[in-house]
Short mmCIF file of C-alpha atoms and ligand atoms in Angstrom, two decimals:
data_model
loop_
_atom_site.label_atom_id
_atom_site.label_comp_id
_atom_site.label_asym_id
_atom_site.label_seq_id
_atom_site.Cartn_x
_atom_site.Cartn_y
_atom_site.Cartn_z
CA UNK A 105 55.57 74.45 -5.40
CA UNK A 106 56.60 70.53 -6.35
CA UNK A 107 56.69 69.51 -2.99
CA UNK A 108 54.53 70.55 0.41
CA UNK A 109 58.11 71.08 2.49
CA UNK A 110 59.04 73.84 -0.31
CA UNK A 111 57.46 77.06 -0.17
CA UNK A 112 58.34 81.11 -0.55
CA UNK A 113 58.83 83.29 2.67
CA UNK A 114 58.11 87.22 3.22
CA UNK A 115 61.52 88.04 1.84
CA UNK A 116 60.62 86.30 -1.34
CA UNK A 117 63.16 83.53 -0.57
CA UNK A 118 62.93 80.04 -1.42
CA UNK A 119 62.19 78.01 1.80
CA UNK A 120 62.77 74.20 2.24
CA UNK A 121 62.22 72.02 5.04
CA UNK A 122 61.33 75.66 6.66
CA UNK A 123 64.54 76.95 5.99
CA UNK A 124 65.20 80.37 4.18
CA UNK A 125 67.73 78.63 1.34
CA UNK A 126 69.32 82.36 0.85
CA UNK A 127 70.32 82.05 4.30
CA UNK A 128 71.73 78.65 4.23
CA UNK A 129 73.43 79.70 0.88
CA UNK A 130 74.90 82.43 3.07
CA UNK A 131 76.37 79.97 6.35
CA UNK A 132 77.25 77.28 4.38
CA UNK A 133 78.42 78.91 0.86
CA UNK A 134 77.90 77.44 -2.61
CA UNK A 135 77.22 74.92 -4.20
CA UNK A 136 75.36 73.58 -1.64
CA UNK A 137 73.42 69.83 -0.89
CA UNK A 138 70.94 70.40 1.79
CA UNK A 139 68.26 67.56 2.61
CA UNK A 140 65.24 67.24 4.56
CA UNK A 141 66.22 64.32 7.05
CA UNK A 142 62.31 64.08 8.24
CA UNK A 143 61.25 63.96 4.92
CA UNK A 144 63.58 60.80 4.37
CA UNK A 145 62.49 59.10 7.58
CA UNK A 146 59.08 59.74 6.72
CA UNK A 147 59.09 58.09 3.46
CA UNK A 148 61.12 55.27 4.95
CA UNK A 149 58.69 54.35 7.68
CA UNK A 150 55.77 54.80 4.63
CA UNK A 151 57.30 52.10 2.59
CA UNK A 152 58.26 50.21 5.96
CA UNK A 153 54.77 50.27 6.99
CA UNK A 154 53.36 49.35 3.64
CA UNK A 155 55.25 46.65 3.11
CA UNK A 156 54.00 45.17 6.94
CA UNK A 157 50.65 45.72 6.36
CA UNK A 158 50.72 44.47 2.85
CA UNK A 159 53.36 41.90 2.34
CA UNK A 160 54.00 39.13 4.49
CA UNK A 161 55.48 39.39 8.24
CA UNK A 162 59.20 40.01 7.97
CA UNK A 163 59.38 41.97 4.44
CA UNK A 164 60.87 44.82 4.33
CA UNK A 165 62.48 47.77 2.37
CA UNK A 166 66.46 47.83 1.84
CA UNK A 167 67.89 51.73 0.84
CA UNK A 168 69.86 50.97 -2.29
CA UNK A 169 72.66 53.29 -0.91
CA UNK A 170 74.57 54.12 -4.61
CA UNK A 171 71.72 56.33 -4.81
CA UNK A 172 73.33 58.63 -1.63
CA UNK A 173 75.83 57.15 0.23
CA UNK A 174 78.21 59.29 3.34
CA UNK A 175 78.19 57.65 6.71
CA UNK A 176 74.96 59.76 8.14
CA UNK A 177 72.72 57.84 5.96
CA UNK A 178 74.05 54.95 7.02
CA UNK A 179 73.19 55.79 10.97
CA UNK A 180 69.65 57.24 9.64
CA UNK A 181 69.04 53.80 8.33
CA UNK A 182 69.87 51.94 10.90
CA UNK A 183 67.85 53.91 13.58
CA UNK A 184 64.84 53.60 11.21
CA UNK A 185 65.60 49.68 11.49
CA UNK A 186 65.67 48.77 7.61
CA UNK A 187 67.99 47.06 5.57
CA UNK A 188 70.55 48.91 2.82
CA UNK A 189 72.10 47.62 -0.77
CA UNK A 190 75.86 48.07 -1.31
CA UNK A 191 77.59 47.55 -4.26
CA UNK A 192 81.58 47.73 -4.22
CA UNK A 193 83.44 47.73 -1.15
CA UNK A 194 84.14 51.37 -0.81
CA UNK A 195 80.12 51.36 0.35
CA UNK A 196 80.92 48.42 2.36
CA UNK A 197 83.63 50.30 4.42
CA UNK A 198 81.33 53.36 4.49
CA UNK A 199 78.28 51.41 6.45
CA UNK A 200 80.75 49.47 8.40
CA UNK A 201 82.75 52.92 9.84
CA UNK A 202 79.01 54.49 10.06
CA UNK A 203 78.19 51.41 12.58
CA UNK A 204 75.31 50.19 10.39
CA UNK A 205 74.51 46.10 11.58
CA UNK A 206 76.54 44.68 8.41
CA UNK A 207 74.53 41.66 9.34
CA UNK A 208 71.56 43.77 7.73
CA UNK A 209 73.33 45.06 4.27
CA UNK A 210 73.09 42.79 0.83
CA UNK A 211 76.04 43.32 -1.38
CA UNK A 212 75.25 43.95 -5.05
CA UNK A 213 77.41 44.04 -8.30
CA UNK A 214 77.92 42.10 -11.70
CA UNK A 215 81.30 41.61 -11.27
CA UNK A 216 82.76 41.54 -7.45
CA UNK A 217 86.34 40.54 -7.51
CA UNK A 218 87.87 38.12 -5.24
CA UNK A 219 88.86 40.98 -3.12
CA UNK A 220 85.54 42.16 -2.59
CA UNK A 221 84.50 38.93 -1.67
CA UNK A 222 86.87 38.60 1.02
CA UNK A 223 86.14 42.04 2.02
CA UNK A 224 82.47 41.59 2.35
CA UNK A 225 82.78 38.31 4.28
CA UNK A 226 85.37 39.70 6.88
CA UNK A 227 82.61 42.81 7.60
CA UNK A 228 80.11 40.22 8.04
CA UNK A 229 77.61 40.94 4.92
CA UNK A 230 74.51 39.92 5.60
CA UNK A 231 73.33 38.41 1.93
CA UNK A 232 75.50 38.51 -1.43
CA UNK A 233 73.20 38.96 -4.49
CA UNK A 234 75.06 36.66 -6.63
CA UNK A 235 75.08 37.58 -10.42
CA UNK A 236 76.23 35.12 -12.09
CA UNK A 237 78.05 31.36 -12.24
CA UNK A 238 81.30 33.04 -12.59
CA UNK A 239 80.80 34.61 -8.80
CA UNK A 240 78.93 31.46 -7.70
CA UNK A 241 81.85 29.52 -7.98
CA UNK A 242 84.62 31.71 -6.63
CA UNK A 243 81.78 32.77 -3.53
CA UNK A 244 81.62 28.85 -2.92
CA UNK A 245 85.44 28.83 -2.84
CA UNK A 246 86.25 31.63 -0.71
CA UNK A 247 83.28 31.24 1.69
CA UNK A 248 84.91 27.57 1.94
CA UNK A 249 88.61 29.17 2.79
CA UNK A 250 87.06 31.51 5.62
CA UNK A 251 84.85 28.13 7.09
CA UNK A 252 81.74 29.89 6.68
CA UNK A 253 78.34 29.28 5.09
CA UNK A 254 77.29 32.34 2.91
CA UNK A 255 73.71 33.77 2.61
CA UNK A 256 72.89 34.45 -1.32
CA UNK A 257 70.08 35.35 -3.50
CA UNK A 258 70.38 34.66 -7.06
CA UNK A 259 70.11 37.83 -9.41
CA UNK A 260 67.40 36.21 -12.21
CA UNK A 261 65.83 38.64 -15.25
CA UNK A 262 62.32 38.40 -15.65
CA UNK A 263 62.90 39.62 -19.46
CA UNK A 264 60.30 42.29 -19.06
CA UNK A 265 60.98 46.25 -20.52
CA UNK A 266 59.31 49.02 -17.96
CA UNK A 267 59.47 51.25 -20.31
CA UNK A 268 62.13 53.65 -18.64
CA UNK A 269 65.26 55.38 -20.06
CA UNK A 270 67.45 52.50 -21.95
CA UNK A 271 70.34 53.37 -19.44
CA UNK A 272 68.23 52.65 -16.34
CA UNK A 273 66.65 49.68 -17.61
CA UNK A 274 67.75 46.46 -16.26
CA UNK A 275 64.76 43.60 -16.65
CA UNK A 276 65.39 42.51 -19.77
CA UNK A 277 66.98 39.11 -21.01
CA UNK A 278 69.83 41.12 -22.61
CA UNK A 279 70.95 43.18 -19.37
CA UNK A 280 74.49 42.62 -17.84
CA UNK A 281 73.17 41.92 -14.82
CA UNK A 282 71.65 38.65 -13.16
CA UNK A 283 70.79 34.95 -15.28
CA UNK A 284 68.47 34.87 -17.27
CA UNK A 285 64.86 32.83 -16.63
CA UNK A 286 63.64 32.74 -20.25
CA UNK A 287 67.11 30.37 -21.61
CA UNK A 288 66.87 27.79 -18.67
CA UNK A 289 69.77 29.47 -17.22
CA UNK A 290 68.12 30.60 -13.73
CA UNK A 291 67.37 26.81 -13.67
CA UNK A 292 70.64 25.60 -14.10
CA UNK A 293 72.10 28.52 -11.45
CA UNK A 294 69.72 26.95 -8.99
CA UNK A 295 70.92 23.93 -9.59
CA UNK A 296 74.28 24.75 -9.31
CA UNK A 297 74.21 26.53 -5.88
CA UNK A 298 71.60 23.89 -4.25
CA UNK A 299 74.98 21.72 -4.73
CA UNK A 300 77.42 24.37 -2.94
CA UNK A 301 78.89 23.47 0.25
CA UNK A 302 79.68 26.68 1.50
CA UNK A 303 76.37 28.63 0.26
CA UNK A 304 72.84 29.31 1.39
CA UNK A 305 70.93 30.22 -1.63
CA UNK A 306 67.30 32.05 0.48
CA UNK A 307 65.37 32.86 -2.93
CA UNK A 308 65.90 35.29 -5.81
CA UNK A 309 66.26 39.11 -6.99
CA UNK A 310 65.05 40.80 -9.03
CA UNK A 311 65.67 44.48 -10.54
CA UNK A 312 63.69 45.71 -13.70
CA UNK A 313 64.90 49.79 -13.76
CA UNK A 314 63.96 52.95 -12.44
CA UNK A 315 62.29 55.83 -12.53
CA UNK A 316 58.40 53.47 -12.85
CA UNK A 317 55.51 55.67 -11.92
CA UNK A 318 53.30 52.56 -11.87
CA UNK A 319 52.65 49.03 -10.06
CA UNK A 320 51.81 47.34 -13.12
CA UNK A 321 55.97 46.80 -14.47
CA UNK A 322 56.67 44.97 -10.58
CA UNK A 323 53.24 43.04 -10.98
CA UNK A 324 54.02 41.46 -14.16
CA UNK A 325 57.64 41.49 -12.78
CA UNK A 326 56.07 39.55 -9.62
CA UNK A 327 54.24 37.33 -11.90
CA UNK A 328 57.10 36.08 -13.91
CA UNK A 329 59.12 35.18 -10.92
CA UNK A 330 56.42 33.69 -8.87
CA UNK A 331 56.00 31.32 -11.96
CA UNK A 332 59.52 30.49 -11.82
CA UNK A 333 59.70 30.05 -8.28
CA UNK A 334 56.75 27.34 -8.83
CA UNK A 335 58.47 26.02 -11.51
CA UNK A 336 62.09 25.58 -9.90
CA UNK A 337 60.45 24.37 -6.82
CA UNK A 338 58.63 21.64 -8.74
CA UNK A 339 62.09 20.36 -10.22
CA UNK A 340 64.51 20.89 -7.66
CA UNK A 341 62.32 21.03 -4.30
CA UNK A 342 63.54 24.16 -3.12
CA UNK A 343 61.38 26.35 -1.58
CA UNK A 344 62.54 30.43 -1.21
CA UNK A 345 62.39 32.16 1.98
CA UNK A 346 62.44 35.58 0.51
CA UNK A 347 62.12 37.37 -3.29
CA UNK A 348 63.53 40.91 -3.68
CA UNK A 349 61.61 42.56 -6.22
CA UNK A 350 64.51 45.27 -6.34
CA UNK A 351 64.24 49.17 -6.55
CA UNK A 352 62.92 51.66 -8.92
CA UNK A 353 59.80 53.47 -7.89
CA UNK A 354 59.79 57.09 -9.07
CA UNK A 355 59.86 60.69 -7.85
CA UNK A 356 58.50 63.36 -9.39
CA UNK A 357 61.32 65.65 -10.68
CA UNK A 358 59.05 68.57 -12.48
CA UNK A 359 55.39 69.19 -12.49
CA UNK A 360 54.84 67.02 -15.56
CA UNK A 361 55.48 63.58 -13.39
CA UNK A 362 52.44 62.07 -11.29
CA UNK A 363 52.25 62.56 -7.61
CA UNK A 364 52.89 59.09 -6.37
CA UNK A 365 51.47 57.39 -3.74
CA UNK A 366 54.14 54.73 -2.45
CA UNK A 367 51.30 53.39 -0.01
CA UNK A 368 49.09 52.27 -2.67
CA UNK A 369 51.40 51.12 -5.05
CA UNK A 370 52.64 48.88 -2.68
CA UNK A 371 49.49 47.70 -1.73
CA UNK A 372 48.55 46.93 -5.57
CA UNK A 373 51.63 45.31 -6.03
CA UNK A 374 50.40 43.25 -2.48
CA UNK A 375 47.67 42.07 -4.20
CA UNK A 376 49.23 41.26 -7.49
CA UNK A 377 51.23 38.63 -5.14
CA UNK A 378 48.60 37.04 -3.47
CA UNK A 379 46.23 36.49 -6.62
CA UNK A 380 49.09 34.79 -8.56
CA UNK A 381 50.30 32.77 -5.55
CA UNK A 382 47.20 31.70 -4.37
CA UNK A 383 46.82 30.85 -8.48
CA UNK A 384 49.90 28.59 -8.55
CA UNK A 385 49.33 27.59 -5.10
CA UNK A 386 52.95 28.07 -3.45
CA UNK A 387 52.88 30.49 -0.64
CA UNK A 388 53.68 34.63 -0.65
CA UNK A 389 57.63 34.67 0.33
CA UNK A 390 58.96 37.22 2.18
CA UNK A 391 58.90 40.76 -0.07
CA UNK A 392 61.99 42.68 -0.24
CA UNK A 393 62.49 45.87 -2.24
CA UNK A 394 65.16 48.56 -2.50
CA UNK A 395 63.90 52.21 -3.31
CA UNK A 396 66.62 54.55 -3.56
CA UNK A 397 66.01 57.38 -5.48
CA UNK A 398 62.25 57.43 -3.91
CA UNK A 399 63.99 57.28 -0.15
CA UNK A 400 65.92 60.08 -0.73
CA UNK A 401 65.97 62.35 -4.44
CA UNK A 402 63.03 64.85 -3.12
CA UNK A 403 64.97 65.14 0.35
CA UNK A 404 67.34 66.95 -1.28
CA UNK A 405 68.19 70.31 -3.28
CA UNK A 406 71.27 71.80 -4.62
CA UNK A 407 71.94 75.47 -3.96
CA UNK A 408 73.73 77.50 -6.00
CA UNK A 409 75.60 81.14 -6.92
CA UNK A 410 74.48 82.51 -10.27
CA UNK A 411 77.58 83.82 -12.31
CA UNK A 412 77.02 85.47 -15.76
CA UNK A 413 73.62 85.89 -17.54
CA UNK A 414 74.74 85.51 -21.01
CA UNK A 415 71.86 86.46 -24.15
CA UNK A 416 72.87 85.36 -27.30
CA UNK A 417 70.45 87.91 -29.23
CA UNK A 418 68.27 85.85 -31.48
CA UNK A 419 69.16 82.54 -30.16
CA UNK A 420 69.15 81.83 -26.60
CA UNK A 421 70.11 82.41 -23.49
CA UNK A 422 73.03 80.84 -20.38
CA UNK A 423 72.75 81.08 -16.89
CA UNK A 424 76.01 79.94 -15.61
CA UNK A 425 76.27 78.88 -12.07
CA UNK A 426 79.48 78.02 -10.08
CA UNK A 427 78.15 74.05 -10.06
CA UNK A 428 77.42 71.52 -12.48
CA UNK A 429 78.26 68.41 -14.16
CA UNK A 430 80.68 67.71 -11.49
CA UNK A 431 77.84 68.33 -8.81
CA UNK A 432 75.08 66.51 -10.55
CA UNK A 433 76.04 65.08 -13.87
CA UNK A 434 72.47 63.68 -14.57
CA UNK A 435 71.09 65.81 -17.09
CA UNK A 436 74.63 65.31 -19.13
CA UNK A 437 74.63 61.97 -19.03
CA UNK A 438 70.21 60.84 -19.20
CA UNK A 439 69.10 64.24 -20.07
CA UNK A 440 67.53 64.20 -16.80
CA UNK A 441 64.50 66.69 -16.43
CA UNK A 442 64.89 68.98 -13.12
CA UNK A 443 62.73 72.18 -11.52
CA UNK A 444 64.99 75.29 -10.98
CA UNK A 445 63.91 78.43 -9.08
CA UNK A 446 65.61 81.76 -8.44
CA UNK A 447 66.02 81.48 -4.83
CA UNK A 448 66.76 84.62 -4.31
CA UNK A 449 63.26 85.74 -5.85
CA UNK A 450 61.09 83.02 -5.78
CA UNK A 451 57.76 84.78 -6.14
CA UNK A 452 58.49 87.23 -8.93
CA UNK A 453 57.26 86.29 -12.54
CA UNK A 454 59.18 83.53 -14.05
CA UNK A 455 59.38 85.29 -18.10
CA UNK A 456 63.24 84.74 -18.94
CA UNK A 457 63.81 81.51 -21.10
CA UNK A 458 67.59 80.15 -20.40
CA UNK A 459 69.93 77.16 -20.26
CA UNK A 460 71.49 76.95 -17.24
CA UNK A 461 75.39 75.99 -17.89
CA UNK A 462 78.21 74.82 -15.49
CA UNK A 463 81.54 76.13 -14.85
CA UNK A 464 83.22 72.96 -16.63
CA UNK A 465 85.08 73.39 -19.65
CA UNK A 466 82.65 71.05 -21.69
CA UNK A 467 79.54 72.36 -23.85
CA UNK A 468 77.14 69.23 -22.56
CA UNK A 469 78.25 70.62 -19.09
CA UNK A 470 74.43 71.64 -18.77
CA UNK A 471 71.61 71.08 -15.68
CA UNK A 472 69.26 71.50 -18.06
CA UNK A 473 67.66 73.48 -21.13
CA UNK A 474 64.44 75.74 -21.47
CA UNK A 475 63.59 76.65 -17.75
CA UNK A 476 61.58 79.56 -17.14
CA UNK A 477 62.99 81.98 -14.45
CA UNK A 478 63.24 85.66 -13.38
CA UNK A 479 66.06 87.08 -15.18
CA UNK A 480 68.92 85.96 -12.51
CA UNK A 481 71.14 88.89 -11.63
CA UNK A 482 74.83 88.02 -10.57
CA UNK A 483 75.34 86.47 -7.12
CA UNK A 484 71.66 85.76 -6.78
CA UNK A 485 70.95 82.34 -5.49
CA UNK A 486 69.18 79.36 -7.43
CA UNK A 487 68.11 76.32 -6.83
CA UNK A 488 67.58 72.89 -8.30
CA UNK A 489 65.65 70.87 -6.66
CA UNK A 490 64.72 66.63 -6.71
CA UNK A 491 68.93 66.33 -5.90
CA UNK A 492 68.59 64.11 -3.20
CA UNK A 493 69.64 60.93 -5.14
CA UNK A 494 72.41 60.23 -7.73
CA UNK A 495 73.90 63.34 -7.30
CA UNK A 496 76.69 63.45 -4.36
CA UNK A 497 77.26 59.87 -5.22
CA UNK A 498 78.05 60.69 -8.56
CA UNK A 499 79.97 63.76 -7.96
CA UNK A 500 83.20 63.89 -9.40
CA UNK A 501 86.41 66.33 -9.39
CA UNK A 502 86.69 67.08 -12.83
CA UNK A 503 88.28 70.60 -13.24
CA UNK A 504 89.58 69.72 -10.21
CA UNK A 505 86.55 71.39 -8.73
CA UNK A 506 86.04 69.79 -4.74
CA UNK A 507 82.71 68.30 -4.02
CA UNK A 508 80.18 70.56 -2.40
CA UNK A 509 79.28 69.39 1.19
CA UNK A 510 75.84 67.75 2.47
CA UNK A 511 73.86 69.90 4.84
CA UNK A 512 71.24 67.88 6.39
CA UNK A 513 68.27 69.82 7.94
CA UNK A 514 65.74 68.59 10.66
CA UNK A 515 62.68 70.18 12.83
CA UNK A 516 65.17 71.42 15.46
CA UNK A 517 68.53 71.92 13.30
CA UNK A 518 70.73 72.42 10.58
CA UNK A 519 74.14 70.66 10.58
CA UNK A 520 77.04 69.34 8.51
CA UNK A 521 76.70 65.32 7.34
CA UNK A 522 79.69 65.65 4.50
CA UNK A 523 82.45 68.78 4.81
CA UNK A 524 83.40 70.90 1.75
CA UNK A 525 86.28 68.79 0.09
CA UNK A 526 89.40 71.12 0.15
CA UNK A 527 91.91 71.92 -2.45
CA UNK A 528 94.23 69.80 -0.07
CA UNK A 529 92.02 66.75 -0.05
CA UNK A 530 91.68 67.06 -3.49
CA UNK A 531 95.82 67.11 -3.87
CA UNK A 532 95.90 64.88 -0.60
CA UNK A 533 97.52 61.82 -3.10
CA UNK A 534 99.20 63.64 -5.41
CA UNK A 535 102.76 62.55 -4.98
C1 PLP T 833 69.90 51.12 -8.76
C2 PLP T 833 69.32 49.95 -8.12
C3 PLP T 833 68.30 50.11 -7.17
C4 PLP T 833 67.69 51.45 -6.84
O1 PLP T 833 67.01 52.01 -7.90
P1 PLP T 833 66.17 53.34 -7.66
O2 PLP T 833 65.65 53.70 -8.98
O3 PLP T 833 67.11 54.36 -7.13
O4 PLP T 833 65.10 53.00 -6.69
C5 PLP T 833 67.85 48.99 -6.51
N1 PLP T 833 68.36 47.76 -6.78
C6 PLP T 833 69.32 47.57 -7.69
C7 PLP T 833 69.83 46.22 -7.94
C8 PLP T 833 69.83 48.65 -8.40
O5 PLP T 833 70.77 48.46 -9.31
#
């Protein structure tokens, strides 16, 4: 199977996490999120401990929480002791209820209203990533108005392309997000904060995309900013105390993506660092980065009921199953590749071709085209697996179908982190 915590019991049932998935299909009903919690504090204390041994003292990873956010994660984070991204102040509420050290979050976004501001200020925010002069300015002012003195890092592009799906790219000089380094307007940003009263501007971010298999995008990415942080130091004096070299590592979704090794990239990118500082002759900041998907996409699976088996004769086949774009809209909106297995047979001979469709009433409401399965037979259960990320947190209602609820599993139980939404919560503001 993809992953070493997946695997096929006597009964011919998918397992995960050592769980028979039929069985959890049965307690907890369909569709289903389920998610290997040891899994996800395993890989966080991998890239925790990578980052120590590699960077220097003090780095460390932040969980980019759009990726999965519900209050449990939160609390998971915090006992693992690492830092988390939030970007509106809906996540900001979330991590605050959750009792995650606020003190520890940095607050994200291209375009934070004055409200959110305020918001993040009065639940003590650790670090805004400012994006741009526009926020500068009204940060400056409303920092001012509350008499405090506001952590930032500026949000800079390096101008570099990893070579990921347009829609997840975010490095280059044309993005929406962060100032650009390549027209002298990083330089000018610096400038401009240096001069704020009522902001501390600690060093600079950094975000080129997702989905990167390799170290090579974050060392040229690394490169490029350690130039400019040699470059803005020489003109202005100021020295950063840390650059956040942002998210984006990636996770293998089907068999066709590598097997990464988060310890070893991290190391490479380590010693991209320390060549091109010791080169320019500044010292190695403190390293922050902020996986999400890689924290948290193969922790999780998606279980659902097959419906009808539809053959069109001569043309192709539908698996409809009572999920879908509203559960995990990914392959609608990147095309998103994904591994599906019958659950309910997962050792018999995979030799029936088929799309497998949603219950919305929208053609692109597809998980995906072309996966080989068993013939599905009505109320068998299958699963999709690699869920773990971008998937509950981009959940919607449409159809007014209710969000399915998160089932987290560990080595000594099973047990609800988000409830089935109900037709009532669904209608709960209806007037
Ligand atoms: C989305 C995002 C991340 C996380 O990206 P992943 O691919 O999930 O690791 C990190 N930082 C920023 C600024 C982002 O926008």
């Amino acid at each position: 199977m993809l992953y070493n915590d997946v695997s096929v019991n006597e009964r011919g049932h998918l397992t995960f996490a050592g769980y028979d998935t039929v069985e959890l299909a049965e307690k907890y009903g369909t569709p289903l999120y389920i998610m290997n919690e040891d899994k996800i504090r395993a890989r966080v204390r991998e890239y925790k401990n990578a980052m120590q041994d590699y960077f220097p003292s003090g780095s460390v990873p932040e969980f980019a929480s759009k990726a999965f956010c519900c209050k449990q994660i939160y609390r998971i984070m915090a006992e693992e002791e690492i830092d988390i991204d939030v970007v509106s102040p809906g996540e900001i509420y979330t991590a605050a209820s959750a009792g995650f050290p606020m003190e520890k979050s940095f607050f994200h976004g291209n375009n934070k209203t004055d409200g959110d501001i305020a918001f993040a200020i009065d639940n003590k925010v650790g670090c805004f990533v400012v994006d741009n002069l526009d926020e500068l300015k009204a940060l400056d002012k409303i920092a001012g108005q509350k008499g405090i003195k506001q952590k930032i890092l500026l949000r800079v592009t390096p101008g570099i392309d990893p070579h990921t799906h347009k829609k997840i790219s975010t490095g280059s000089v044309e993005s929406k997000f962060g100032i650009a380094i390549e027209t002298g307007q990083a330089l000018e940003a610096v400038y401009e904060a240096l001069d704020c009263k009522n902001i501390l501007l600690c060093g600079y971010h950094c975000h080129i995309g997702s989905q990167i298999f390799e170290s090579e995008p974050f060392g040229t990415a690394s490169e490029i900013m350690l130039e400019f942080i040699k470059d803005t130091a020489d003109k202005t004096g100021f020295v950063p105390e840390m650059l956040n070299l942002g998210g984006g590592f990636g996770v293998r979704y089907t068999e066709n993506d590598p097997e990464i090794d988060y310890r070893k990239r991290i190391c490479e990118v380590g010693e991209i660092l320390n060549r091109q500082c010791e080169k320019l002759g500044i010292a190695v900041p403190k390293i922050l980065m902020e996986p999400g998907r890689s924290l948290v996409a193969d922790a999780g699976m998606t279980l659902y009921t097959v419906g009808s088996v539809k053959e069109i004769r001569g043309y192709k086949n539908y698996v409809s199953i009572d999920g879908g774009m509203t559960d995990n809209p990914r392959y609608t909106l990147y095309e998103s590749p994904y591994t599906v297995v019958l659950a309910s047979r997962a050792n018999e001979k995979a030799d029936f071709t088929a799309t497998l469709a949603g219950r919305c009433c929208e053609s692109g409401d597809l998980i995906g085209e072309n996966f080989e399965l068993p013939k599905p037979v009505r109320g068998e259960i299958l699963a999709v697996l690699t869920t773990g990320a971008y998937n509950y947190s981009m959940a919607s209602n449409y159809n007014r179908i209710g969000r399915p609820p998160v089932v987290m599993l560990n080595s000594k139980k099973d047990y609800i982190a988000v409830e089935r939404e109900s037709f009532e919560d669904m209608c709960r503001l209806d007037k």
